[in-house]
Coordinates of C-alpha atoms and ligand atoms in Angstrom, one line a residue:
M1 CA 38.9 -56.0 100.4
M2 CA 35.1 -56.4 100.0
Q3 CA 33.2 -53.3 98.8
T4 CA 31.1 -51.8 101.5
H5 CA 28.3 -49.2 101.6
T6 CA 28.4 -49.0 105.4
G7 CA 30.8 -47.4 107.8
L8 CA 31.0 -46.8 111.5
I9 CA 32.7 -44.0 113.4
G10 CA 33.5 -44.4 117.1
L11 CA 34.9 -47.7 118.3
G12 CA 34.1 -47.3 122.0
T13 CA 32.4 -50.2 123.7
M14 CA 29.1 -49.8 121.9
G15 CA 30.5 -48.8 118.5
A16 CA 32.9 -51.8 118.5
A17 CA 30.2 -54.2 119.4
L18 CA 27.8 -52.8 116.8
A19 CA 30.5 -53.0 114.1
L20 CA 31.2 -56.6 114.9
N21 CA 27.5 -57.4 114.9
I22 CA 27.1 -55.7 111.4
A23 CA 30.1 -57.6 110.0
E24 CA 28.8 -60.9 111.5
K25 CA 25.4 -60.5 109.8
G26 CA 27.3 -60.4 106.4
F27 CA 27.6 -56.6 105.8
P28 CA 31.2 -55.5 105.0
I29 CA 31.9 -52.4 107.0
A30 CA 34.6 -49.7 107.2
V31 CA 35.5 -48.3 110.6
W32 CA 37.3 -45.2 111.9
N33 CA 38.1 -43.9 115.3
R34 CA 39.6 -40.5 116.2
T35 CA 42.4 -42.3 118.1
G36 CA 44.0 -44.6 115.6
S37 CA 45.4 -47.0 118.2
V38 CA 41.8 -47.9 119.1
T39 CA 41.1 -48.9 115.5
V40 CA 44.2 -51.1 115.4
A41 CA 43.3 -52.8 118.7
F42 CA 39.7 -53.3 117.5
Q43 CA 40.8 -54.9 114.3
A44 CA 43.1 -57.2 116.2
T45 CA 40.2 -58.6 118.3
A46 CA 37.8 -59.0 115.4
G47 CA 39.0 -62.6 114.6
D48 CA 37.3 -64.1 111.6
L49 CA 35.2 -61.0 111.2
A50 CA 38.2 -58.9 110.4
A51 CA 37.9 -60.0 106.7
R52 CA 34.7 -58.1 106.4
I53 CA 36.0 -55.0 108.3
T54 CA 38.1 -52.2 106.6
P55 CA 40.0 -50.3 109.3
T56 CA 41.0 -46.8 108.2
E57 CA 43.4 -44.2 109.5
T58 CA 41.9 -40.9 108.4
L59 CA 38.4 -39.6 108.1
A60 CA 38.9 -39.0 104.3
G61 CA 40.3 -42.5 103.9
F62 CA 37.3 -43.8 105.8
V63 CA 34.9 -42.1 103.5
Q64 CA 36.8 -43.2 100.4
A65 CA 36.6 -46.8 101.6
I66 CA 32.8 -46.7 101.5
A67 CA 31.1 -46.9 98.1
P68 CA 28.3 -44.4 97.5
P69 CA 25.5 -44.1 98.5
R70 CA 27.2 -44.3 101.9
A71 CA 25.5 -45.1 105.2
I72 CA 27.7 -43.9 108.0
I73 CA 26.8 -44.8 111.6
L74 CA 28.0 -42.4 114.3
M75 CA 28.7 -44.0 117.7
V76 CA 30.2 -41.0 119.4
P77 CA 29.2 -39.4 122.8
A78 CA 25.9 -37.4 122.5
G79 CA 26.0 -33.6 122.3
Q80 CA 28.8 -31.5 120.8
P81 CA 30.9 -34.5 119.6
V82 CA 28.0 -35.4 117.2
D83 CA 27.9 -31.8 115.9
D84 CA 31.7 -31.8 115.5
Q85 CA 31.6 -35.1 113.6
L86 CA 28.8 -33.9 111.3
A87 CA 30.8 -30.8 110.5
A88 CA 34.0 -32.8 109.8
L89 CA 32.1 -35.2 107.5
A90 CA 30.2 -32.5 105.6
P91 CA 32.9 -31.6 103.0
L92 CA 33.6 -35.3 102.4
L93 CA 30.0 -36.4 101.7
G94 CA 27.6 -36.0 98.8
P95 CA 23.8 -35.3 99.0
E96 CA 23.0 -39.0 98.6
D97 CA 25.1 -40.1 101.5
L98 CA 23.4 -40.9 104.8
V99 CA 24.7 -40.3 108.3
I100 CA 23.0 -42.2 111.2
D101 CA 23.4 -40.9 114.8
A102 CA 23.1 -44.1 116.8
G103 CA 24.1 -42.5 120.2
N104 CA 21.8 -41.5 123.0
A105 CA 21.0 -38.1 121.5
N106 CA 18.4 -35.7 122.9
F107 CA 15.7 -35.9 120.4
R108 CA 15.6 -32.1 120.3
D109 CA 19.2 -32.1 119.0
T110 CA 18.2 -34.6 116.4
N111 CA 15.3 -32.4 115.3
R112 CA 17.6 -29.4 115.2
R113 CA 20.3 -31.2 113.1
D114 CA 17.5 -32.5 110.8
A115 CA 16.2 -29.0 110.3
A116 CA 19.6 -27.4 109.9
G117 CA 19.8 -28.2 106.2
L118 CA 22.7 -30.6 106.3
S119 CA 24.4 -31.3 102.9
F120 CA 23.8 -35.0 103.3
R121 CA 20.9 -37.2 104.5
F122 CA 20.5 -37.7 108.2
M123 CA 18.7 -40.0 110.6
G124 CA 18.8 -40.7 114.4
I125 CA 18.3 -44.1 115.9
G126 CA 18.0 -45.2 119.5
V127 CA 19.9 -48.4 120.2
S128 CA 19.2 -50.2 123.5
G129 CA 20.7 -53.3 125.1
G130 CA 24.1 -52.2 126.4
E131 CA 27.3 -53.8 125.0
E132 CA 25.8 -57.3 124.9
G133 CA 22.8 -56.1 123.0
A134 CA 24.9 -54.1 120.5
R135 CA 27.1 -57.1 119.9
H136 CA 24.4 -59.8 119.6
G137 CA 21.1 -58.0 119.0
P138 CA 19.9 -54.7 120.3
A139 CA 16.4 -53.1 120.1
I140 CA 16.5 -50.3 117.6
M141 CA 14.1 -47.3 117.4
A142 CA 14.7 -45.5 114.1
G143 CA 13.8 -41.9 113.3
G144 CA 14.2 -40.2 110.0
P145 CA 12.8 -39.9 106.4
D146 CA 11.0 -43.0 105.0
Q147 CA 13.7 -43.6 102.3
A148 CA 16.5 -43.5 104.9
W149 CA 14.7 -46.1 106.9
A150 CA 14.1 -48.2 103.7
Q151 CA 17.8 -48.0 102.9
M152 CA 18.9 -49.0 106.5
K153 CA 16.1 -51.5 107.3
P154 CA 17.9 -54.6 105.9
V155 CA 21.0 -53.9 108.0
L156 CA 19.2 -52.7 111.2
Q157 CA 16.7 -55.6 111.2
A158 CA 19.5 -58.1 110.5
I159 CA 21.5 -56.9 113.5
A160 CA 18.5 -56.4 115.9
A161 CA 17.3 -58.8 118.6
R162 CA 14.4 -61.1 117.7
A163 CA 11.3 -61.4 119.7
E164 CA 9.9 -64.9 120.5
D165 CA 7.8 -64.8 117.3
A166 CA 11.0 -64.1 115.4
T167 CA 10.0 -60.5 114.6
P168 CA 13.1 -58.2 114.5
C169 CA 13.1 -55.6 117.3
A170 CA 14.0 -52.7 114.9
D171 CA 11.3 -50.5 113.5
H172 CA 10.7 -47.0 112.1
M173 CA 9.2 -44.8 114.7
G174 CA 8.7 -41.7 112.6
P175 CA 10.5 -38.7 111.1
S176 CA 13.4 -36.7 112.5
G177 CA 13.9 -37.1 116.3
A178 CA 11.0 -39.7 116.8
G179 CA 13.5 -42.6 117.2
H180 CA 15.5 -40.8 119.8
F181 CA 12.3 -39.6 121.5
V182 CA 11.1 -43.2 121.9
K183 CA 14.5 -44.2 123.2
A184 CA 14.4 -41.5 125.8
V185 CA 11.0 -42.8 127.0
H186 CA 12.5 -46.3 127.0
N187 CA 15.2 -44.9 129.3
G188 CA 12.8 -43.1 131.5
I189 CA 10.9 -46.4 132.0
E190 CA 14.3 -48.1 132.5
Y191 CA 14.9 -45.7 135.4
A192 CA 11.4 -46.4 136.8
D193 CA 11.7 -50.2 136.6
M194 CA 15.1 -50.1 138.3
Q195 CA 13.8 -47.8 141.0
M196 CA 10.8 -49.9 141.8
I197 CA 13.1 -53.0 142.0
S198 CA 15.4 -51.1 144.4
E199 CA 12.4 -50.0 146.5
V200 CA 11.2 -53.5 147.1
Y201 CA 14.8 -54.5 147.7
G202 CA 14.8 -51.8 150.4
V203 CA 11.7 -53.2 152.0
M204 CA 13.2 -56.7 152.1
R205 CA 16.6 -55.4 153.4
D206 CA 15.4 -52.7 155.9
G207 CA 11.8 -53.7 156.6
M208 CA 12.2 -57.5 156.7
G209 CA 15.8 -57.8 157.7
M210 CA 16.7 -60.0 154.8
A211 CA 20.3 -60.5 153.6
A212 CA 21.3 -60.1 150.0
A213 CA 21.7 -63.9 149.7
Q214 CA 18.1 -64.3 150.8
I215 CA 16.8 -61.6 148.5
A216 CA 18.5 -63.0 145.4
P217 CA 16.3 -66.1 145.1
V218 CA 13.2 -63.9 145.6
F219 CA 14.0 -62.0 142.4
A220 CA 14.9 -65.2 140.6
R221 CA 11.5 -66.6 141.6
W222 CA 9.7 -63.5 140.4
N223 CA 11.5 -63.7 137.1
E224 CA 9.6 -67.0 136.5
G225 CA 6.2 -65.2 136.7
V226 CA 4.4 -62.1 135.6
L227 CA 7.4 -60.0 136.4
Q228 CA 9.7 -61.9 134.0
S229 CA 12.1 -59.3 132.7
Y230 CA 15.8 -58.6 132.1
L231 CA 16.0 -56.1 135.0
V232 CA 14.4 -58.5 137.6
E233 CA 16.7 -61.3 136.3
I234 CA 19.9 -59.2 136.7
S235 CA 18.8 -57.8 140.0
G236 CA 18.7 -61.4 141.3
Q237 CA 22.2 -61.9 140.0
V238 CA 23.4 -58.6 141.5
A239 CA 22.0 -59.7 144.9
A240 CA 23.6 -63.1 144.6
A241 CA 27.1 -62.0 143.8
A242 CA 29.9 -62.3 146.3
D243 CA 32.5 -59.5 146.7
P244 CA 35.8 -60.9 145.4
V245 CA 37.7 -58.6 147.7
G246 CA 35.9 -58.9 151.1
G247 CA 33.9 -62.1 150.5
G248 CA 30.6 -60.7 151.6
A249 CA 27.7 -59.7 149.4
M250 CA 28.8 -57.5 146.5
L251 CA 25.7 -55.4 146.9
D252 CA 26.5 -54.6 150.5
V253 CA 29.8 -52.8 149.5
I254 CA 28.4 -50.8 146.6
V255 CA 28.1 -47.0 147.3
D256 CA 24.4 -46.1 147.4
A257 CA 24.6 -43.1 145.0
A258 CA 23.3 -43.8 141.5
G259 CA 24.9 -42.3 138.4
Q260 CA 23.0 -41.0 135.4
K261 CA 23.8 -39.7 132.0
G262 CA 20.5 -37.7 131.8
T263 CA 18.1 -39.6 129.5
G264 CA 15.7 -40.3 132.3
R265 CA 15.8 -36.6 133.2
W266 CA 15.0 -35.6 129.6
T267 CA 11.9 -37.8 129.7
A268 CA 10.7 -36.2 132.9
V269 CA 11.4 -32.7 131.6
E270 CA 9.7 -33.5 128.2
A271 CA 6.7 -35.0 130.0
Q272 CA 6.2 -31.7 131.8
H273 CA 6.4 -29.8 128.5
L274 CA 3.8 -32.2 127.1
A275 CA 1.6 -32.0 130.2
A276 CA 1.7 -35.8 130.1
P277 CA 2.2 -37.1 133.7
V278 CA 4.8 -39.7 134.2
P279 CA 5.1 -39.6 138.0
V280 CA 6.8 -43.0 138.4
I281 CA 9.6 -41.9 136.0
E282 CA 9.8 -38.5 137.7
A283 CA 10.1 -40.2 141.1
A284 CA 12.8 -42.4 139.8
V285 CA 14.8 -39.4 138.6
M286 CA 14.2 -37.7 141.9
A287 CA 15.4 -40.7 143.8
R288 CA 18.7 -40.9 141.8
N289 CA 19.3 -37.2 142.6
V290 CA 18.6 -37.8 146.3
S291 CA 20.8 -40.8 146.2
A292 CA 23.8 -38.6 145.3
R293 CA 23.3 -36.5 148.5
R294 CA 24.8 -39.0 150.9
A295 CA 26.1 -36.6 153.6
E296 CA 22.7 -34.9 153.8
R297 CA 20.9 -38.3 154.1
A298 CA 23.3 -39.4 156.8
A299 CA 22.5 -36.2 158.7
G300 CA 18.8 -36.8 158.2
E301 CA 19.1 -40.3 159.7
A302 CA 21.1 -39.0 162.6
R303 CA 18.4 -36.4 163.4
F304 CA 15.2 -38.3 162.6
G305 CA 16.2 -42.0 163.0
K306 CA 15.9 -44.8 160.5
A307 CA 13.0 -46.8 159.1
E308 CA 11.4 -49.5 161.2
A309 CA 10.6 -53.1 160.5
V310 CA 7.4 -53.8 158.6
V311 CA 4.7 -56.0 160.0
D312 CA 2.1 -58.0 158.2
L313 CA 3.7 -57.7 154.8
S314 CA 4.5 -60.7 152.7
L315 CA 6.9 -61.3 149.8
A316 CA 3.8 -62.1 147.7
D317 CA 2.6 -58.5 148.5
L318 CA 5.8 -57.1 147.2
E319 CA 5.6 -59.1 144.0
Q320 CA 2.0 -57.9 143.4
A321 CA 3.0 -54.3 144.3
M322 CA 5.7 -54.5 141.6
I323 CA 3.2 -55.9 139.1
A324 CA 0.8 -53.0 139.7
G325 CA 3.6 -50.4 139.7
K326 CA 4.9 -51.7 136.4
I327 CA 1.6 -51.5 134.7
L328 CA 1.0 -48.0 136.0
C329 CA 4.4 -46.9 134.9
Y330 CA 4.1 -48.2 131.4
A331 CA 0.6 -46.8 131.1
Q332 CA 2.1 -43.4 131.8
G333 CA 4.9 -43.9 129.4
F334 CA 2.6 -44.9 126.5
A335 CA 0.2 -42.0 127.3
M336 CA 3.2 -39.7 127.1
M337 CA 4.1 -41.0 123.7
T338 CA 0.5 -40.5 122.6
A339 CA 0.7 -36.9 123.7
A340 CA 4.0 -36.5 121.9
A341 CA 2.6 -38.0 118.7
S342 CA -0.1 -35.4 118.7
E343 CA 2.2 -32.5 119.7
F344 CA 4.9 -33.3 117.1
D345 CA 2.6 -34.6 114.4
W346 CA 4.3 -38.0 114.5
A347 CA 2.3 -41.2 113.7
L348 CA 3.9 -43.1 116.6
D349 CA 2.7 -46.7 116.4
M350 CA 2.2 -47.8 120.0
P351 CA 1.8 -51.5 119.4
A352 CA 4.9 -51.4 117.2
I353 CA 6.9 -49.7 120.0
A354 CA 5.8 -52.3 122.5
R355 CA 6.8 -55.0 120.0
V356 CA 10.3 -53.4 119.5
W357 CA 10.8 -53.4 123.3
R358 CA 10.0 -57.1 123.7
A359 CA 13.6 -58.2 123.2
G360 CA 17.2 -56.8 123.0
C361 CA 16.6 -53.7 125.1
I362 CA 17.1 -53.1 128.8
I363 CA 13.4 -53.0 129.7
R364 CA 12.6 -56.2 127.8
S365 CA 10.0 -58.3 129.6
S366 CA 7.2 -60.8 128.9
M367 CA 4.6 -58.2 129.9
L368 CA 5.5 -56.2 126.8
N369 CA 3.9 -59.0 124.7
D370 CA 0.6 -58.4 126.5
M371 CA 1.1 -54.6 126.2
A372 CA 1.6 -54.9 122.4
Q373 CA -1.6 -56.9 122.2
A374 CA -3.6 -54.5 124.4
L375 CA -2.3 -51.5 122.4
A376 CA -3.1 -53.3 119.1
E377 CA -6.8 -53.7 120.3
D378 CA -7.0 -49.9 121.0
A379 CA -3.9 -47.8 120.8
G380 CA -5.7 -44.6 122.1
R381 CA -7.0 -46.2 125.3
N382 CA -5.0 -45.8 128.5
L383 CA -3.4 -49.2 129.2
I384 CA -5.0 -49.4 132.7
L385 CA -8.4 -49.6 130.9
A386 CA -7.4 -52.5 128.7
P387 CA -9.4 -55.5 130.0
F388 CA -6.3 -57.6 130.5
F389 CA -4.4 -55.0 132.5
A390 CA -7.5 -53.8 134.4
G391 CA -7.9 -57.4 135.5
L392 CA -4.2 -57.6 136.6
L393 CA -4.7 -54.3 138.5
D394 CA -7.8 -55.6 140.3
E395 CA -5.6 -58.4 141.6
S396 CA -2.5 -56.5 142.4
L397 CA -3.7 -53.1 143.7
P398 CA -4.6 -54.2 147.2
A399 CA -1.0 -55.4 147.7
L400 CA 0.3 -52.1 146.3
R401 CA -1.8 -50.3 148.8
R402 CA -0.6 -52.5 151.7
V403 CA 3.1 -52.0 150.6
V404 CA 2.8 -48.2 150.2
A405 CA 0.9 -47.9 153.4
A406 CA 3.5 -50.0 155.3
G407 CA 6.3 -47.9 153.8
A408 CA 4.6 -44.7 154.9
L409 CA 4.0 -46.0 158.4
Q410 CA 7.4 -47.4 159.0
G411 CA 9.4 -44.7 157.1
L412 CA 10.6 -46.9 154.2
P413 CA 11.0 -44.7 151.1
L414 CA 8.9 -45.9 148.2
P415 CA 8.7 -42.8 145.9
A416 CA 8.1 -44.6 142.6
L417 CA 5.5 -47.1 143.9
S418 CA 3.6 -44.5 145.8
A419 CA 3.7 -42.0 142.9
G420 CA 2.2 -44.8 140.7
L421 CA -0.6 -45.4 143.3
A422 CA -1.4 -41.7 143.7
W423 CA -1.6 -41.3 139.9
F424 CA -3.9 -44.3 139.7
D425 CA -6.2 -42.9 142.4
L426 CA -6.4 -39.6 140.5
M427 CA -7.1 -41.5 137.3
R428 CA -10.1 -43.3 138.8
Q429 CA -11.7 -40.2 140.5
A430 CA -14.5 -39.0 138.2
R431 CA -15.2 -36.0 140.4
G432 CA -11.7 -34.7 141.3
T433 CA -10.7 -31.8 143.6
A434 CA -9.5 -29.3 141.1
N435 CA -12.8 -27.4 141.5
M436 CA -11.1 -26.1 144.7
V437 CA -8.0 -25.1 142.7
Q438 CA -10.2 -23.3 140.2
G439 CA -12.1 -21.5 143.0
Q440 CA -8.7 -20.4 144.5
R441 CA -7.5 -19.2 141.1
D442 CA -10.6 -17.2 140.6
F443 CA -10.5 -15.8 144.1
F444 CA -7.0 -14.3 143.8
G445 CA -6.7 -13.8 140.1
A446 CA -10.2 -13.7 138.6
H447 CA -9.2 -16.5 136.3
G448 CA -12.8 -17.7 136.0
F449 CA -14.1 -21.3 135.9
D450 CA -16.4 -23.5 134.0
R451 CA -19.6 -24.6 135.8
L452 CA -21.0 -28.2 135.9
D453 CA -24.4 -26.9 135.0
G454 CA -23.1 -24.9 132.0
K455 CA -24.7 -21.6 133.3
D456 CA -23.0 -18.3 132.5
L457 CA -21.7 -17.1 135.8
R458 CA -17.9 -17.8 135.6
H459 CA -16.7 -16.0 138.7
G460 CA -17.4 -16.7 142.4
P461 CA -19.1 -14.3 144.8
W462 CA -15.8 -13.1 146.3
G463 CA -14.1 -9.7 146.3
Q464 CA -14.1 -7.8 143.0
A465 CA -14.2 -10.9 140.9
G466 CA -17.8 -11.7 142.3
Ligands
LIG1 C1 20.2 -48.9 126.9 C2 20.5 -48.0 128.1 C3 21.7 -47.2 127.8 C4 22.0 -46.2 128.9 C5 22.5 -46.8 130.1 C6 23.0 -45.8 131.2 O1 19.0 -48.8 126.5 O2 21.0 -49.7 126.5 O3 19.4 -47.1 128.3 O4 21.4 -46.4 126.6 O5 23.0 -45.3 128.4 O6 21.6 -47.6 130.7 O7 22.1 -44.8 131.5 P1 22.3 -43.9 132.8 O8 23.7 -43.6 132.9 O9 21.5 -42.7 132.5 O10 21.8 -44.7 133.9

């Protein structure tokens, strides 16, 4: 058996795919799974790669099969199972060994584990791309000490997806939970992209009376243009698929209640903590929660009636609205990461994050190339002010306004697109309306306010506060 420095625990769908990917790139690897039959089944399907894989039956045998300094990748469900696995490994590992949590951990858990004084080295990496990505090239957002990244970089960059310019989509985001934080923002944006696509799907279905088979080529066409992305591409394929059971459109028989494991929600919650608005992501999380309330929605429709057909709205308007919505959403996501960098004292490299997201991950898209470039010009500037994206917004905003207005008039729900538009209008209002909020706060709570003229009087002439 070849000597290995790398091991992987957890041969579920993602873990198995990642182990095969690592072996394929030439790194011998030991594997272990809590249920031994899973390991046996995995090894049996590894084909030629089996020669580079050492299956093990016990955790101690697994650790012994790896030569120090060890790098052990955990692919177990986030939360308690990670803590349990770390505790089980602790007596078996030395201080030079490295454990890498590659699951969808909450970055606060990664921070906590990092600060807990583990008896071995530890890092957390965000891995995106689903099973296919894990097997043939995911995007990897690594967090942890510099030397842990230096040790893992050759493996992680070898197994990662490659952007068009051949750059590997795996990079070091920063210390501790930085990798899992960036992965959570990725997932928040994933929710938002998916929601905006489902909103324009709803306009086509309910507002324009289009069948799934008519909607599919629209997404396919959009995927040839500015909106080129994995999610738009698969949405076309989802709309095109026929139901093998009933023969109609697959989409038409899927229950309209979206599942979620919580990463989008973490992003929305964290954004609130950071006072960094991500309303498009928040709207997407909200819409998933509403989607689960099917009986209430049915009662609502029975009482208030359904949406009506749109008039004077074109497919080109929908495409442009999506372009605008996408720019606004990503501008919010990058601004949130800028706020996190300052809050947690991380040197998050915004252009590097955009570059990592260009391939392999679920939100990969051609627009991320332009975002990487715009952020490289000035990482601190809001993306909507980058000349390239400001120009795209000039072109696409009128359509976003028409689409949001039509939705509002006809009763078609467009929470993410309208949240993006409302945020944009706030962001280009030099004289906002919070002077009224400040006046109210001072009225009932004597909270005081700043004056535009800089003069001293900080309370209004009302009640005692005056
Ligand atoms: C990825 C995805 C993945 C996520 C699924 C399901 O980047 O590969 O983000 O990590 O787990 O997309 O997420 P939800 O169940 O929350 O929709």
